[in-house]
PDB file of C-alpha atoms in Angstrom:
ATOM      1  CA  UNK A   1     -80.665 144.652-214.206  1.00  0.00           C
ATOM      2  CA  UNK A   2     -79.449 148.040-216.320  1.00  0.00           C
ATOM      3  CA  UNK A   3     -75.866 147.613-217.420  1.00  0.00           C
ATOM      4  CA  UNK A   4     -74.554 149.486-220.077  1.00  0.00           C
ATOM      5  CA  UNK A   5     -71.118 147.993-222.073  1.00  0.00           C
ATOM      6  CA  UNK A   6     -68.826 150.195-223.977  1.00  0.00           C
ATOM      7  CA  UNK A   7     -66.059 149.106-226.824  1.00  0.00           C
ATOM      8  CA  UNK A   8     -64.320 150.588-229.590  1.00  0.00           C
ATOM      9  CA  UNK A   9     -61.681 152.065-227.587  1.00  0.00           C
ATOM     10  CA  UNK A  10     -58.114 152.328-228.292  1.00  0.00           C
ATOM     11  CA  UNK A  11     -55.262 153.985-229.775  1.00  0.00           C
ATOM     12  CA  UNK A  12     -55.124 156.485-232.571  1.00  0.00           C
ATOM     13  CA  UNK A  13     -53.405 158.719-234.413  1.00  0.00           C
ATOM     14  CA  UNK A  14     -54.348 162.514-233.754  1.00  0.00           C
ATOM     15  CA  UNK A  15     -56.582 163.202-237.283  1.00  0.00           C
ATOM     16  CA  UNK A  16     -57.242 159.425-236.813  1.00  0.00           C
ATOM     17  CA  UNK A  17     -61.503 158.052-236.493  1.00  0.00           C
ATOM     18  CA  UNK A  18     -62.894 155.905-233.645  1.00  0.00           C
ATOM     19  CA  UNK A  19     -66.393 154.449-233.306  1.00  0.00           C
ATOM     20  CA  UNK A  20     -67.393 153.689-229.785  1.00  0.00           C
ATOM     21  CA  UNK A  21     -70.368 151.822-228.773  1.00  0.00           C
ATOM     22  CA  UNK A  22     -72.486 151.546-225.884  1.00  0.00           C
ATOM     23  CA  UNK A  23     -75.115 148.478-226.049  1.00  0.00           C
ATOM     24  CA  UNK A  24     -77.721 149.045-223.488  1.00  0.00           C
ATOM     25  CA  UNK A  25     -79.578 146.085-222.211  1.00  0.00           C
ATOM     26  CA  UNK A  26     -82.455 146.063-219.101  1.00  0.00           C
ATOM     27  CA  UNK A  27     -83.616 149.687-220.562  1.00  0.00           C
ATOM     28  CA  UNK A  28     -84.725 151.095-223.994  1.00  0.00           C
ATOM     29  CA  UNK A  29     -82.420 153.655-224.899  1.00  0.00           C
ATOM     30  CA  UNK A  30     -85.614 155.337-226.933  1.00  0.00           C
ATOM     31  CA  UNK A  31     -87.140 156.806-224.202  1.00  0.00           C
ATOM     32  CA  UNK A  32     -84.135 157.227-222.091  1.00  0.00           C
ATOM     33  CA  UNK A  33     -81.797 160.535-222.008  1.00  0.00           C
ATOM     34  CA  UNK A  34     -78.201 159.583-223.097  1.00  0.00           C
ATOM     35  CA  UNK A  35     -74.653 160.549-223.729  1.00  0.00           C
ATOM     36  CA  UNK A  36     -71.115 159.863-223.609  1.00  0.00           C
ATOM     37  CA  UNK A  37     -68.759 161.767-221.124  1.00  0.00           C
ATOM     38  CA  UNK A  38     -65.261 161.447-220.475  1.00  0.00           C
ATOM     39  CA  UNK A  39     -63.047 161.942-218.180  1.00  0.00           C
ATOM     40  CA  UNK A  40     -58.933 162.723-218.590  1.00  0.00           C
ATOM     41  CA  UNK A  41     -56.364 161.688-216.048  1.00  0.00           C
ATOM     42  CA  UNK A  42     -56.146 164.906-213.584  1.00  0.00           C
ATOM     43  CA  UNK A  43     -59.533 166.254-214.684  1.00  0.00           C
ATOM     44  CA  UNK A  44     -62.913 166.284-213.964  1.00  0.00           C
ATOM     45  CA  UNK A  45     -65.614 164.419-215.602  1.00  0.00           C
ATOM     46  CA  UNK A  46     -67.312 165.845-218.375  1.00  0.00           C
ATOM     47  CA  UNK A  47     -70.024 166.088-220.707  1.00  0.00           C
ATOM     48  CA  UNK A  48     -68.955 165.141-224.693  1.00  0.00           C
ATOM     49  CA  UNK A  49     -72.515 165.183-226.180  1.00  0.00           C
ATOM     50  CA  UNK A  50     -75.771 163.864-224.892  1.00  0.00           C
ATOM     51  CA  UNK A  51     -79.437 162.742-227.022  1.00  0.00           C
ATOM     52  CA  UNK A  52     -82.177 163.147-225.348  1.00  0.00           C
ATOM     53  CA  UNK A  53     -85.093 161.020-226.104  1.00  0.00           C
ATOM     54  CA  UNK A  54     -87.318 162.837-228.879  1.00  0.00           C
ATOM     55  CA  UNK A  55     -84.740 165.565-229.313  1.00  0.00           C
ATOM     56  CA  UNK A  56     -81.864 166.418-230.897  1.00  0.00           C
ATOM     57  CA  UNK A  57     -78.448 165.718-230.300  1.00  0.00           C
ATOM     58  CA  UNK A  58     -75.615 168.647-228.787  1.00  0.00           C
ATOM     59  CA  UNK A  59     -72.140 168.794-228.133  1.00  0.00           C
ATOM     60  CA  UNK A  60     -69.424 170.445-226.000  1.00  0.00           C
ATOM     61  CA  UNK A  61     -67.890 172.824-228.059  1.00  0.00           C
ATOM     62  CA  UNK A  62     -64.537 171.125-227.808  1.00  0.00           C
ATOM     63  CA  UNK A  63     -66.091 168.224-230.314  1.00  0.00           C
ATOM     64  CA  UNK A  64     -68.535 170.095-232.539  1.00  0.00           C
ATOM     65  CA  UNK A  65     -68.166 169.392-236.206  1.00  0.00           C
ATOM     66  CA  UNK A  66     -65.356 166.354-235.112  1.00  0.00           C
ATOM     67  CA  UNK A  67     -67.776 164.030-232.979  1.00  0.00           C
ATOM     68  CA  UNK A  68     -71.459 162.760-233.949  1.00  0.00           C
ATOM     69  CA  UNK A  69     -73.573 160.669-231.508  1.00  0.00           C
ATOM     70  CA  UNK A  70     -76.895 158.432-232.762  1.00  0.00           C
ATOM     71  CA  UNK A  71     -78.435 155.726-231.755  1.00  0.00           C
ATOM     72  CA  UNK A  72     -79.553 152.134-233.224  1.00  0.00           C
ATOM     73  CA  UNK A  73     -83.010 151.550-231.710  1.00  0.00           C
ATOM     74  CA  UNK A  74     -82.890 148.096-232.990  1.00  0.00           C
ATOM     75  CA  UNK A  75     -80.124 147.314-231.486  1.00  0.00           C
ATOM     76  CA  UNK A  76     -80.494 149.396-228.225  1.00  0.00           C
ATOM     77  CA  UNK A  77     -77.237 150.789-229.170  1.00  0.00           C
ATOM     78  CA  UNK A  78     -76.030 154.093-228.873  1.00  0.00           C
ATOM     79  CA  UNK A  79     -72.770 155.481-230.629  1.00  0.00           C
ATOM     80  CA  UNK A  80     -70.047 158.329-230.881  1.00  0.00           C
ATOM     81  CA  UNK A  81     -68.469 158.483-234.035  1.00  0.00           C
ATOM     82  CA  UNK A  82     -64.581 160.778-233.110  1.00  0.00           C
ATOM     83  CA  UNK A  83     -63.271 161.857-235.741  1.00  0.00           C
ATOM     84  CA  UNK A  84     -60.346 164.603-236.494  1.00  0.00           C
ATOM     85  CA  UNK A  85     -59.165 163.479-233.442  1.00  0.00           C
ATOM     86  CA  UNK A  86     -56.742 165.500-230.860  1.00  0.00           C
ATOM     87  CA  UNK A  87     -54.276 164.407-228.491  1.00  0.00           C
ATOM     88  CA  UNK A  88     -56.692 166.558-225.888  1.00  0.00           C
ATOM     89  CA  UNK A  89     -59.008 163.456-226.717  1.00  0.00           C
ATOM     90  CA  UNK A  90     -57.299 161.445-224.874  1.00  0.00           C
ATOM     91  CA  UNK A  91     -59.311 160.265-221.810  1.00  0.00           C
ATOM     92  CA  UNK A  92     -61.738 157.332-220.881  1.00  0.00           C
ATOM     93  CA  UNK A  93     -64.775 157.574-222.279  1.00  0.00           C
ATOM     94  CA  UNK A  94     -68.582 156.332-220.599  1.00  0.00           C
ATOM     95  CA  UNK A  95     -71.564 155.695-221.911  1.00  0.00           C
ATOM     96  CA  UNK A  96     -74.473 156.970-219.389  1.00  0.00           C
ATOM     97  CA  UNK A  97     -78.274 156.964-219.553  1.00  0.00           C
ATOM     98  CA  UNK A  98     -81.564 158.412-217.564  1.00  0.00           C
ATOM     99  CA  UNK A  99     -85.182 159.466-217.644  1.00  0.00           C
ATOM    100  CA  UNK A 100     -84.044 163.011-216.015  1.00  0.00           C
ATOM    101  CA  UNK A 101     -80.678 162.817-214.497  1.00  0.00           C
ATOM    102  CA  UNK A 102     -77.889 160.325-215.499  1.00  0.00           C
ATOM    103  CA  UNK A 103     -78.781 156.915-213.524  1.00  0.00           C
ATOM    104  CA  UNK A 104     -77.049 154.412-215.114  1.00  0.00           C
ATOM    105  CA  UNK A 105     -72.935 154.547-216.356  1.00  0.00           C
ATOM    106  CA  UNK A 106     -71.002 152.065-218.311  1.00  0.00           C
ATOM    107  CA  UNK A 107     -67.583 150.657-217.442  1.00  0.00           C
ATOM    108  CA  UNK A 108     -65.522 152.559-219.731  1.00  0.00           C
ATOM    109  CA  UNK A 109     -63.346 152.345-222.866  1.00  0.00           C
ATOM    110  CA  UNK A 110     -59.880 154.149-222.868  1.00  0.00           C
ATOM    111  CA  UNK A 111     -59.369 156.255-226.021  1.00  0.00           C
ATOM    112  CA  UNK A 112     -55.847 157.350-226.531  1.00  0.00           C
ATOM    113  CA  UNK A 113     -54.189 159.804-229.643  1.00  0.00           C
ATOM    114  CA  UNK A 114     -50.857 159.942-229.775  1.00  0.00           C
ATOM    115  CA  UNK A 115     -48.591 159.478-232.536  1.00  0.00           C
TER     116      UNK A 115
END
């Protein structure tokens, strides 16, 4: 059984850092495409960044240069490190996963900025 578990969640102050994780069990996240989307209240679901196995990481241009996304293979753990964040951050966030398209989403982890 695939399940994928988010944390790290919560709330910040805009400029403030968050590290969420994702810990993958029932699949190797090595060979697997993954990424982290979000979704805000009102809005549509959407891409943040995405790995793809072997290659290298990109990002919607709303969170280049703030967010970074890597992966621990020995933990089977994938991450997105926010930083400079916005109040436009503010959404829940998912961990997903897939050999082509996404197959597999995590609960998600609510990630709030507000001051």
């Amino acid at each position: 059984q695939v399940q994928l578990v988010e944390s790290g969640g919560g709330l910040v102050q805009p400029g403030g850092s968050l590290r969420l994780s994702c810990v993958a069990s029932g699949i190797a996240i090595s060979i697997y495409n993954m990424g982290w989307y979000r979704q805000a209240p009102g809005k549509q679901r959407e891409l943040v960044a995405r790995i793809p196995a072997g290659g290298r990481p990109n990002y919607a241009d709303s969170v280049k240069g703030r967010f970074a996304i890597f992966r621990d293979y020995s933990k089977n753990t994938m991450y997105l490190q926010m930083n400079s964040l916005k109040p436009e951050d503010t959404a829940v966030y998912y961990c997903a996963g897939g050999l082509r398209e996404v197959a597999y989403w995590g609960q998600g982890t609510q990630v709030t900025v507000s001051s």
